[in-house]
Coordinates of C-alpha atoms and ligand atoms in Angstrom, one line a residue:
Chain A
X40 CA -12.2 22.7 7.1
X41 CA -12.7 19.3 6.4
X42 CA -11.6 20.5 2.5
X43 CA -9.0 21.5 3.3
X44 CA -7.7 18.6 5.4
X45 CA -9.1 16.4 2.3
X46 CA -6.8 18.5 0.0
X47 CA -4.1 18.1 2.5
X48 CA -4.0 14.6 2.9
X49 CA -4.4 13.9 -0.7
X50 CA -1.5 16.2 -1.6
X51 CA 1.1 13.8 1.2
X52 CA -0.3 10.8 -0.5
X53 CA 0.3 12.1 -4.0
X54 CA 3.8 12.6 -2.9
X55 CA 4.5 9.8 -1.1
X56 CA 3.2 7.8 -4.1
X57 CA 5.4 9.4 -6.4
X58 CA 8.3 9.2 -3.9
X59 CA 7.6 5.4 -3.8
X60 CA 8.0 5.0 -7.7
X61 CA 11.2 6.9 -8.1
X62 CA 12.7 4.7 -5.5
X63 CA 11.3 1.7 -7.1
X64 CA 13.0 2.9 -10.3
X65 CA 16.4 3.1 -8.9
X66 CA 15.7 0.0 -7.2
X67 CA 14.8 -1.6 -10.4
X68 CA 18.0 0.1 -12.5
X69 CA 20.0 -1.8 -9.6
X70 CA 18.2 -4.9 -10.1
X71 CA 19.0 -4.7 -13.7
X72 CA 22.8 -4.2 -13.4
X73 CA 23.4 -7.1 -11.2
X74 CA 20.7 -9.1 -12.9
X75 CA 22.8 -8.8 -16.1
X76 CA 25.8 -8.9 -14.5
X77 CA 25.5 -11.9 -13.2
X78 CA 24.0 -12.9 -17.1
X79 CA 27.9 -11.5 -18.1
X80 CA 29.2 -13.8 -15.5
X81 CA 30.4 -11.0 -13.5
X82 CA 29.2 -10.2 -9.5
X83 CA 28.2 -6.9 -10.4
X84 CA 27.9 -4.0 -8.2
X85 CA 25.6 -4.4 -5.1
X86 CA 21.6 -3.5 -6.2
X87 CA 21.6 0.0 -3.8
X88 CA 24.0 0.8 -6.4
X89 CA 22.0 3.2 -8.0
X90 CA 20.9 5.0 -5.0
X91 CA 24.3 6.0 -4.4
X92 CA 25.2 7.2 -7.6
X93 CA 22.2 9.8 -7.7
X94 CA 23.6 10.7 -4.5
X95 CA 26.7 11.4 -5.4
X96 CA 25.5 13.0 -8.5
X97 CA 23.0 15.6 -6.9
X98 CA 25.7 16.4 -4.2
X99 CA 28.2 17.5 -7.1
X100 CA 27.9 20.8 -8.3
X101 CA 27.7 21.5 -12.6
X102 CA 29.1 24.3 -14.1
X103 CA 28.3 23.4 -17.6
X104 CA 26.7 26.6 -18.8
X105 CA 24.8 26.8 -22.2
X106 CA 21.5 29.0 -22.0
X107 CA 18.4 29.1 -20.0
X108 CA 16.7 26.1 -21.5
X109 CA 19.6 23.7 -21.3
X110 CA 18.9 24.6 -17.1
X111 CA 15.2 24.2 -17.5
X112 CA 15.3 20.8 -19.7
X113 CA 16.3 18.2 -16.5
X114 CA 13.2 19.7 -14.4
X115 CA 11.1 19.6 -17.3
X116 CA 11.8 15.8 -18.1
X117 CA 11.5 15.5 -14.4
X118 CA 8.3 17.1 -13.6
X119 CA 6.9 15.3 -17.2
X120 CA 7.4 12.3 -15.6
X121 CA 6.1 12.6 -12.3
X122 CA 3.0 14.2 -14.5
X123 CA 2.6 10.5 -16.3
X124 CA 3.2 8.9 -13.1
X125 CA 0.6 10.4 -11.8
X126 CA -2.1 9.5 -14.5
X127 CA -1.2 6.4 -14.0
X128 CA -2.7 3.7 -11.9
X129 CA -0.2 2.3 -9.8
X130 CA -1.6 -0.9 -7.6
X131 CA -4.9 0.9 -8.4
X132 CA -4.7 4.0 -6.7
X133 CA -4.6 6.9 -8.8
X134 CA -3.8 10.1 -8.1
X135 CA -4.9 12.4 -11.1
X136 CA -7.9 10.8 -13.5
X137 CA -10.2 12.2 -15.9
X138 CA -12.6 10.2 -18.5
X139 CA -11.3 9.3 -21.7
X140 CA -7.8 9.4 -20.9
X141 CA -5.9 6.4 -22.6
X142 CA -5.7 9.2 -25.5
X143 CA -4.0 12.0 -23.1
X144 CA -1.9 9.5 -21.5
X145 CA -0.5 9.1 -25.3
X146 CA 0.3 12.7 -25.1
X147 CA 1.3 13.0 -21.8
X148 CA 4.0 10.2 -22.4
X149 CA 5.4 13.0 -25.1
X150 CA 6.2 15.2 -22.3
X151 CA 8.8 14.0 -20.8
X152 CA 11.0 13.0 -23.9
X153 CA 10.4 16.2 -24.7
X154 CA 11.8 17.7 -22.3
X155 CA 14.9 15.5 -22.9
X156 CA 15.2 16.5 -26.2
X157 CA 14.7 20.2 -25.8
X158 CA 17.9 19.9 -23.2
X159 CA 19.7 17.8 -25.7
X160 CA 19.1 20.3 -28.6
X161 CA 20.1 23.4 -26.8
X162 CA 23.4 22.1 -25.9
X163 CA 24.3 22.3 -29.4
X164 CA 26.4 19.2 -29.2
X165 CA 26.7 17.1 -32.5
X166 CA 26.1 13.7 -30.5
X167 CA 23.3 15.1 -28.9
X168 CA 21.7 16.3 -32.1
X169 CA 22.2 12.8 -33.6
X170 CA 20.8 11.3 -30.4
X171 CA 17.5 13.3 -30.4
X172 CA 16.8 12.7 -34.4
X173 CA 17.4 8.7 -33.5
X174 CA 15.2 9.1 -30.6
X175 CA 12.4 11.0 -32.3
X176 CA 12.7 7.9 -35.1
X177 CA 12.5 5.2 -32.7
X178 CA 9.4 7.0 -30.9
X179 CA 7.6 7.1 -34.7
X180 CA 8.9 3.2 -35.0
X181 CA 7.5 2.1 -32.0
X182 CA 4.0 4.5 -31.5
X183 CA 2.6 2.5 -34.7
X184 CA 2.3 -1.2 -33.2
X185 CA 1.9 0.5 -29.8
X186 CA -1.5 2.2 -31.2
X187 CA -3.0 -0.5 -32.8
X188 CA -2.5 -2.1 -29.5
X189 CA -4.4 0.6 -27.8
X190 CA -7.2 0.4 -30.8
X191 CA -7.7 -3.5 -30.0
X192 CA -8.3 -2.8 -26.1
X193 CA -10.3 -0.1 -27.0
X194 CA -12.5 -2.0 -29.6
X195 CA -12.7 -5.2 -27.1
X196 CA -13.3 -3.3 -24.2
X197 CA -15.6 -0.5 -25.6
X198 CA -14.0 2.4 -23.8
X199 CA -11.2 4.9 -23.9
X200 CA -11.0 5.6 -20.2
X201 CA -8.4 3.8 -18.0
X202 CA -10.1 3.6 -15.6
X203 CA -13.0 1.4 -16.8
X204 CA -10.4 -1.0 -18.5
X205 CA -9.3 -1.8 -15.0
X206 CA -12.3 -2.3 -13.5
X207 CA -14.0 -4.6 -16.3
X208 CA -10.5 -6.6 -16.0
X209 CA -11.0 -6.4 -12.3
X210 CA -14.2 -8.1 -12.5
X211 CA -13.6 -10.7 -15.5
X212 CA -10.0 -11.8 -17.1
X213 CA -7.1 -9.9 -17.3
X214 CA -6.5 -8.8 -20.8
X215 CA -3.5 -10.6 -22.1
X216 CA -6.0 -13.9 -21.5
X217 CA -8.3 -12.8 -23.9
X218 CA -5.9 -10.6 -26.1
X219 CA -2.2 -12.5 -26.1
X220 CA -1.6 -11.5 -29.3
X221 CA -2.3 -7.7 -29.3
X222 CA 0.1 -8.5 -25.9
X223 CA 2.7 -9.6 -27.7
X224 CA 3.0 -6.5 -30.1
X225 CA 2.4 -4.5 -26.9
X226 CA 5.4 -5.5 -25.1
X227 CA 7.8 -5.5 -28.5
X228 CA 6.9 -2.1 -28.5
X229 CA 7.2 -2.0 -24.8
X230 CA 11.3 -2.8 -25.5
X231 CA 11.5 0.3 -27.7
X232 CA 9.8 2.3 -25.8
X233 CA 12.0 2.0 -22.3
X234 CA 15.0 2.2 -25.1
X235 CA 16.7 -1.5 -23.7
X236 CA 18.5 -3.5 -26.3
X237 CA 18.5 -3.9 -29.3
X238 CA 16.5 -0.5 -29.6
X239 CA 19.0 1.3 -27.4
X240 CA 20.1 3.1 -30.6
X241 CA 19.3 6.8 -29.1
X242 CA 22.0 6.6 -26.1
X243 CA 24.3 4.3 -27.3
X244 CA 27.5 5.3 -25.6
X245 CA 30.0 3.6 -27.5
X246 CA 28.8 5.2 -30.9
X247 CA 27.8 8.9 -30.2
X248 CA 28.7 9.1 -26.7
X249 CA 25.3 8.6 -24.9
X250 CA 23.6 10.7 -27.3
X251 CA 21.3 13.5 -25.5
X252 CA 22.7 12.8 -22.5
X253 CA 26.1 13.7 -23.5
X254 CA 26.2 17.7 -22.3
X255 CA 24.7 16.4 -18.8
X256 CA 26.9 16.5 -15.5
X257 CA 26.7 16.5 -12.0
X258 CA 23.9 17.6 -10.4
X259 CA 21.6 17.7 -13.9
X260 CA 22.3 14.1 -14.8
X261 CA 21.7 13.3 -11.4
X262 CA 18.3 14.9 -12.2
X263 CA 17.7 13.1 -15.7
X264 CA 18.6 9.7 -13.8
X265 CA 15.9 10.2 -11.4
X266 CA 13.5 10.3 -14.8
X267 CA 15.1 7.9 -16.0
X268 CA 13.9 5.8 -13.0
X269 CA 10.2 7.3 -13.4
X270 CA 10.1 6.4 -16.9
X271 CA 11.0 2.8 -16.1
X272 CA 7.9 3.0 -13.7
X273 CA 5.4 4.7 -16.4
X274 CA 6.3 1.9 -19.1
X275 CA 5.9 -1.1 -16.7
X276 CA 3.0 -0.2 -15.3
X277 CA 1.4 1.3 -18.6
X278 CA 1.7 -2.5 -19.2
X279 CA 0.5 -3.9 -17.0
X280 CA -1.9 -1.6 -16.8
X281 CA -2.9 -2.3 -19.8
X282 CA -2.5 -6.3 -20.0
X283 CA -2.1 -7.4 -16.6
X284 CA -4.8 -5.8 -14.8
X285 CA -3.0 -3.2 -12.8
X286 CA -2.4 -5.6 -10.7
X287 CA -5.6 -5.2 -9.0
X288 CA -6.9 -8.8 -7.4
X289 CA -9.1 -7.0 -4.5
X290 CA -11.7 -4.6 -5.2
X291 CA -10.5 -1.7 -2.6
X292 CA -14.7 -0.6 -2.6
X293 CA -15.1 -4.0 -0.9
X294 CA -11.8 -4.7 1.8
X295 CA -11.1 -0.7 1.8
X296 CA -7.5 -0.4 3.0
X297 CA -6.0 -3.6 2.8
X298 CA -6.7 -3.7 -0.8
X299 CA -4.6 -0.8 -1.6
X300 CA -1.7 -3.0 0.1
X301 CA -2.4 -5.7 -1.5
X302 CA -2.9 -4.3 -4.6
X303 CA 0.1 -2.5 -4.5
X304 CA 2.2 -5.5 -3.9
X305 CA 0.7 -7.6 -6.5
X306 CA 1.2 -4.0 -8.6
X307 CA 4.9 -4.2 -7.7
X308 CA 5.9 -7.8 -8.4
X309 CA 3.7 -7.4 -12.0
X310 CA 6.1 -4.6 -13.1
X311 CA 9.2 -6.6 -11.6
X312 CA 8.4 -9.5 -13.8
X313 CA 8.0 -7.0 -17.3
X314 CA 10.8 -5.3 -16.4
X315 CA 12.9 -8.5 -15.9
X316 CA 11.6 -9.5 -19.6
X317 CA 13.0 -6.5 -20.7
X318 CA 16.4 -7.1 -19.0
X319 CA 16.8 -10.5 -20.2
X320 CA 16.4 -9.6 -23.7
X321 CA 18.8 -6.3 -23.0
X322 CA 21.6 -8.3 -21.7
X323 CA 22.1 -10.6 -24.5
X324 CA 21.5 -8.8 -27.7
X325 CA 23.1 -6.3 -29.5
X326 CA 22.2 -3.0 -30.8
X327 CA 20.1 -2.1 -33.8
X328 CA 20.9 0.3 -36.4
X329 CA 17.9 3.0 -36.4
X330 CA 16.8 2.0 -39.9
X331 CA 16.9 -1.6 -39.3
X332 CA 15.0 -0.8 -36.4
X333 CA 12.0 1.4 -38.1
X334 CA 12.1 -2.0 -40.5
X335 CA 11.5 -4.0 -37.7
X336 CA 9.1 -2.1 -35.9
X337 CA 6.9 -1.1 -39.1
X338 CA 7.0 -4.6 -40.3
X339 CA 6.9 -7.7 -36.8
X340 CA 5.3 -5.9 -34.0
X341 CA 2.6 -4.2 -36.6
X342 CA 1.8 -6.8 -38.0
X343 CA 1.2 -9.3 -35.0
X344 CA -0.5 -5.9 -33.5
X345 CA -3.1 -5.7 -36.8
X346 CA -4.0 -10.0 -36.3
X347 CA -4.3 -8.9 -32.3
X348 CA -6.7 -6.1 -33.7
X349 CA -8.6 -8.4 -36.4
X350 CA -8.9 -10.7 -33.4
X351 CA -10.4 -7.9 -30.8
X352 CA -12.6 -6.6 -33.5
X353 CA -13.9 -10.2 -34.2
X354 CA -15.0 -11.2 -30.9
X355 CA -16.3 -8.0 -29.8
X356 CA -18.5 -6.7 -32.8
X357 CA -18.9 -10.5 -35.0
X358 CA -19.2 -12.7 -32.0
X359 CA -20.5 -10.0 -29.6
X360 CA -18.4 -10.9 -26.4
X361 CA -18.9 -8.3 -24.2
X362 CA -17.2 -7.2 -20.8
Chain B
X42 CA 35.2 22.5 -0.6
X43 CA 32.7 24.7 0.4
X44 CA 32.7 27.3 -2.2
X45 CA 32.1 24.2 -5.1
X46 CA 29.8 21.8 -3.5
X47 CA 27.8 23.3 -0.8
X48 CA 25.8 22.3 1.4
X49 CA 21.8 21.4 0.3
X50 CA 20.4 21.5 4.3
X51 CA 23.2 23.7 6.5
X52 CA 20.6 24.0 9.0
X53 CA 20.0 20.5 9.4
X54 CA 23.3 19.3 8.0
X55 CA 26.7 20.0 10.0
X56 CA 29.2 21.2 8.1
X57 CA 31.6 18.2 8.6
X58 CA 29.2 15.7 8.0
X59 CA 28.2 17.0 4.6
X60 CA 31.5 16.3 3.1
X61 CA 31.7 13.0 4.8
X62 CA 28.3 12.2 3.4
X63 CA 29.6 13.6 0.0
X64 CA 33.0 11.5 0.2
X65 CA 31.6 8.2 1.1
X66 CA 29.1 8.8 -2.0
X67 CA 31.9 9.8 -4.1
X68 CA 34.1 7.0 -3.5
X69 CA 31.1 4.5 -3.9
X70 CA 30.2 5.3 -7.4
X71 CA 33.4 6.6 -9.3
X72 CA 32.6 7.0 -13.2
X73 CA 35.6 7.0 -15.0
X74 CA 36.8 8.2 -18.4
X75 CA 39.2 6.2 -19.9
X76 CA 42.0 8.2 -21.5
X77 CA 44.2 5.5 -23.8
X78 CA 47.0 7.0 -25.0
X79 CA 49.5 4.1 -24.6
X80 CA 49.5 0.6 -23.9
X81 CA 47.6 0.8 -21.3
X82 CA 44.4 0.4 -23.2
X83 CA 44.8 -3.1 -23.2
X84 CA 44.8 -3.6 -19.6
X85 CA 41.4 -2.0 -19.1
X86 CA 39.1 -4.4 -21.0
X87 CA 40.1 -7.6 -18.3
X88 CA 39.6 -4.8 -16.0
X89 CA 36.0 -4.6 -16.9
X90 CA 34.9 -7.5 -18.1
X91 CA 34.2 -11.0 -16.1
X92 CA 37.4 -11.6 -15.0
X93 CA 38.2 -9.0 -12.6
X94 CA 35.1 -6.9 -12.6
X95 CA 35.2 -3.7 -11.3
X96 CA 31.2 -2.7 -11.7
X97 CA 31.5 -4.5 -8.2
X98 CA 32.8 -1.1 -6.5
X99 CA 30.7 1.1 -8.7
X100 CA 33.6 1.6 -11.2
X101 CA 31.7 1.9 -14.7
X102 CA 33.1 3.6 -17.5
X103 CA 31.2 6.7 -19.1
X104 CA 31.2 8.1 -22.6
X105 CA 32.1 11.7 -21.9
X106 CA 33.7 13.7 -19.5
X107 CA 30.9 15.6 -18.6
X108 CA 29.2 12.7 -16.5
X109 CA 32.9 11.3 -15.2
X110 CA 34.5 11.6 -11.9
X111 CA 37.8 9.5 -12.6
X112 CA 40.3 9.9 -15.2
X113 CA 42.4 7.2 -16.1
X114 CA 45.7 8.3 -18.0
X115 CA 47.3 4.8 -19.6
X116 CA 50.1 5.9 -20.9
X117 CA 52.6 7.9 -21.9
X118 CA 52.0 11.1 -23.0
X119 CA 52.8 12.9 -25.7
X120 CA 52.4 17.0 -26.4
X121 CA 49.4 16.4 -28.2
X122 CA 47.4 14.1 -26.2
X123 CA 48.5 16.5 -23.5
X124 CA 46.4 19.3 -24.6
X125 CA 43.7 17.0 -24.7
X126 CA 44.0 15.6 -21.3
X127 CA 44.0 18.8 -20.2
X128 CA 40.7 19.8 -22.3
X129 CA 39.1 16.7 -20.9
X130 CA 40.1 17.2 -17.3
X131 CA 38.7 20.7 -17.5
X132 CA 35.5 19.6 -18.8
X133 CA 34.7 17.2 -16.0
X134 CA 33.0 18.2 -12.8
X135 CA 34.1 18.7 -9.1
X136 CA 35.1 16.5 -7.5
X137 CA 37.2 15.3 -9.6
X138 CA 40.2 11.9 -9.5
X139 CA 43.4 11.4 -11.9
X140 CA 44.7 7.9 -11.9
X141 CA 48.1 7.7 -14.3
X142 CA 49.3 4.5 -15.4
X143 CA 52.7 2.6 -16.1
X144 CA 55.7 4.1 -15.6
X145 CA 55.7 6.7 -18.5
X146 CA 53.6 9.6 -16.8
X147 CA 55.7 9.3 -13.5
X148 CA 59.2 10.0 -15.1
X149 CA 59.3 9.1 -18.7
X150 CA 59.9 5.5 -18.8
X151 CA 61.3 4.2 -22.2
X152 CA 60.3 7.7 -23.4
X153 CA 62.3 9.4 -21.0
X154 CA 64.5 10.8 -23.8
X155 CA 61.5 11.4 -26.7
X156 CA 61.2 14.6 -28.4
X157 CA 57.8 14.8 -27.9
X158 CA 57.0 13.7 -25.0
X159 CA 56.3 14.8 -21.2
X160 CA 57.9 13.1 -18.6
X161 CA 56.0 14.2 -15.3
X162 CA 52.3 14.1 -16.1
X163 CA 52.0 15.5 -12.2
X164 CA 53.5 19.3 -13.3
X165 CA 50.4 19.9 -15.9
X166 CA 47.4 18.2 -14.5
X167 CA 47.3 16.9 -10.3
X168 CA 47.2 13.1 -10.4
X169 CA 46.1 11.7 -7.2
X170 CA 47.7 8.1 -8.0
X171 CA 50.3 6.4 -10.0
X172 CA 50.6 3.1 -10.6
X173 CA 54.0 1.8 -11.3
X174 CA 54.7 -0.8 -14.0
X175 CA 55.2 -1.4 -17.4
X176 CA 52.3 -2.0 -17.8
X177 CA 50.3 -2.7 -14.8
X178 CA 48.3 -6.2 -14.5
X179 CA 45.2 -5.5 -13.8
X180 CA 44.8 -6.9 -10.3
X181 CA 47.4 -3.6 -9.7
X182 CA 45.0 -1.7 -11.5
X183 CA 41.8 -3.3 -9.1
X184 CA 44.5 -2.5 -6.5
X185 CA 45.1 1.4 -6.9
X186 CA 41.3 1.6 -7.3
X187 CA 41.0 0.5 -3.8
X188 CA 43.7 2.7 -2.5
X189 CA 41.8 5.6 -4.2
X190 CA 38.7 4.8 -2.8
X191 CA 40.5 4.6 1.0
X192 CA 42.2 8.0 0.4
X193 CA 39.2 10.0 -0.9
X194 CA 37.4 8.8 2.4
X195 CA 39.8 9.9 4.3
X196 CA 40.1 13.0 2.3
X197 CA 43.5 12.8 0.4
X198 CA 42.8 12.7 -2.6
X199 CA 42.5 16.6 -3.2
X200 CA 44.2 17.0 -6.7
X201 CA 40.6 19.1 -7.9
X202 CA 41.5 21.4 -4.9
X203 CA 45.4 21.9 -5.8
X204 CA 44.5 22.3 -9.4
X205 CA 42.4 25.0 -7.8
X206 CA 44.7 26.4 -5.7
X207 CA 47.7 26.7 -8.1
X208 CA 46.0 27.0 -10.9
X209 CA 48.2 29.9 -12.4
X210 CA 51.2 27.4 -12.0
X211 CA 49.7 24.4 -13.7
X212 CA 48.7 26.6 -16.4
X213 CA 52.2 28.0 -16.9
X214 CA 53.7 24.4 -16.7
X215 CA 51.4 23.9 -19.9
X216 CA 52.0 26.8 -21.7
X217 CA 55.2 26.1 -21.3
X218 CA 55.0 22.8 -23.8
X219 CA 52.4 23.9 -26.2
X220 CA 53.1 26.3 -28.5
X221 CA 49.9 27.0 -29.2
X222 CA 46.3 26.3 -27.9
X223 CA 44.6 25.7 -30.9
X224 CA 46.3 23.3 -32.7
Ligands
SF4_434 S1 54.9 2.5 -19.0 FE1 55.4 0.9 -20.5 S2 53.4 0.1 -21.0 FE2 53.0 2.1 -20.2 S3 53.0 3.5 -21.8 FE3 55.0 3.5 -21.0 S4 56.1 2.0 -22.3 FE4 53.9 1.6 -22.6

């Protein structure tokens, strides 16, 4: 009985939880037009803006037809999302874990693109085919500086589960105290991977017409903004997973629920303040060519990324800091 | 309406409410697809940028007709871009607006006498505003976006539902001017 009401409980928190993060998505897409419209010296459109347009957009009907799989790709992005949502710590709470899971977040962070790409490719538009080669390109640009990242944690920290990393930052330093410069590299990568200027190269509406997204109307756009929204949630708080934390500054074993709440809200303003990085450095620059940006990603961000893992690798094994 | 966009919840959901709910959502976040076929291209940029803004009402412009709601037709039109309109209309998805611009889709303008040519853009696709000028400022432009907004609350703007409705007749009007389909 008890199970069951165990099961229960956890299954309304799980969706409350993931409820909570879409809405912080839009909320944050919102943010991020007015925030860079007011960059543009513009008023911009009010931050519920976003809200509104999945509205509208689930409430209009599609009657694009291609084949089965261009139907199945928006719920498959979707439900990757949600999946990598749910590995992840938000504000400490975590609703799915399992041990040595930095590595199957990597693949779990595949999903969802994939799903994106799979819809893209069956729509047998030419933009869309171009988007999804540029897409896969940028992923292979970015996933180099991004894994050396995850090697120097690794190394420093001595453990491959999430888990444990937020816990041994929980009880000493946050990570980007002792490890600014793997940080650095992280968050470069960080700009490719939520696909904000200059690496917006895959959509790019003014060259190929938004790329993958271009066969996508009404109601299935509406669901490939909702991932869009979750995958700005996954890549801020991977960060500051990651770097900052988690944003956990009580230990929820010692003030029980008011941790979570706290947590949460430190969670929340962590991931508004990488996201807002992000936004800056999207409003004023331009875009990338996909070569230039494989250049830039195999040669800056790697390179800063290899001294952060020199630096990790000295402390921990030379020196023999441990946490 | 009903057979297009129904309603999600109809147990929980009146009727009457749902298309409210779906017309206040629809005129809040109107993506539009540009259409530049005359002069009117140039009065669009001001119309997005700094100066007059129209992100403000949701107004953002989108790169295919697939995701749009709005078409803007700046022009005038000749039998060519015609067919294309007509292509790109068809490809966007219900509900759906037509704003035409400048004088030339309402009766011609300087064109009235070209041999190429359409004078009423209204007999081939439904256009649920004109804007009179040659060529509108933009503050008209901020101005018949308004308007539109005000009549698809109060449910005037139905060109999607006449395009519907006399379908066969708007088609005829077309085939009338292109000689062909494929060309
Ligand atoms: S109405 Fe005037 S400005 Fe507009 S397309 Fe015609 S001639 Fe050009």
């Amino acid at each position: 009985m008890t199970d069951w009401a165990n099961i229960l409980i956890n299954a309304g928190l799980t969706a409350l939880y993931l409820f909570l993060a879409i809405c912080v998505g839009l909320l944050f897409m919102g943010i991020a037009r007015k925030v860079t419209a007011r960059i543009h010296n513009r008023v911009g459109p009010p931050i519920y803006q976003n809200f509104l347009d999945v509205g509208k957009l689930l409430a209009k009907k599609s009657n694009i037809k291609h084949n089965w799989i261009f139907d199945f790709a928006p719920l498959f992005a979707l439900a990757g999302v949600l999946l990598a949502l749910a590995y992840l710590p938000m504000g400490g709470y975590r609703l799915l874990s399992g041990d040595g899971d930095l590595i199957l977040l990597l693949y779990i962070l595949v999903i969802p693109a994939l799903g994106f790409a799979l819809g893209a490719g069956a729509s047998a538009n030419p933009n869309a085919g171009v988007g999804v080669m540029r897409a896969l390109t940028l992923m292979l640009s970015y996933e180099m500086p991004f894994l050396l990242v995850l090697l120097s944690l690794m190394i420093y920290y001595n453990t491959a589960s999430l888990t444990t990393l937020l816990e041994k930052q929980m009880h000493s330093v946050w990570a980007i105290d002792v490890l600014p410069i793997s940080a650095l590299a992280a968050d470069i990568a960080l700009q490719g991977m939520m696909m904000e200027k200059p690496f917006d190269i895959p959509i790019a509406p003014h060259e190929i017409a938004s790329g993958p997204l271009v066969e996508f109307g009404g109601n299935y756009l509406g669901m490939l903004m909702l991932y869009s929204a979750g995958s700005i949630v996954v890549e801020t708080s991977l960060f500051v997973d990651l770097f900052l934390g988690g944003g956990i500054v009580l230990n929820p074993a010692v003030y029980g629920i008011l941790a979570y709440v706290v947590n949460y809200i430190v969670w929340f303003a962590l991931i508004f303040v990488v996201w807002m990085i992000a936004i800056f450095i999207n409003a004023v620059f331009p875009r990338f060519r996909i070569e230039q940006a494989f250049k830039f990603y195999w040669k800056w961000p790697t390179l800063i990324a290899a001294l952060g893992l020199a630096q990790a690798y000295i402390m921990s094994v030379i020196l023999g800091v441990s946490v | 309406m009903t057979p297009e966009n129904p309603n999600p919840l109809p147990s929980i959901i009146p009727e009457k409410d749902w298309k409210k709910i779906q017309r206040m959502l629809s005129k809040r976040s109107l993506w539009m697809v540009h259409f530049c076929t005359g002069c009117g291209a140039m009065e669009m940029p001001p119309t997005m940028t700094s100066r007059y803004d129209m992100e403000r009402f949701g107004i953002i412009p989108m790169a295919t007709p697939r995701q749009a709601d709005l078409l803007l037709v700046t022009g005038y039109v000749a039998v060519k871009t015609l067919k294309r309109i007509v292509r790109v209309y068809e490809q966007m998805q219900d509900p759906k607006y037509v704003i035409a611009f400048g004088s030339c889709p309402i009766n011609g303008g300087i064109y009235w006498d070209s041999y190429n040519t359409i004078k009423r853009l209204d007999k081939y696709i439904p256009v649920d505003m004109y804007i009179a000028g040659c060529m509108p400022r933009p503050e008209a432009i901020m101005d018949a976006f308004l308007k539109l907004m005000k009549d698809i609350d109060e449910g005037r703007a139905d060109g999607w539902l006449r395009y519907k409705k006399y379908y066969e007749k708007y088609k005829a009007n077309q085939r009338r001017v292109f000689k062909r389909w494929d060309e």
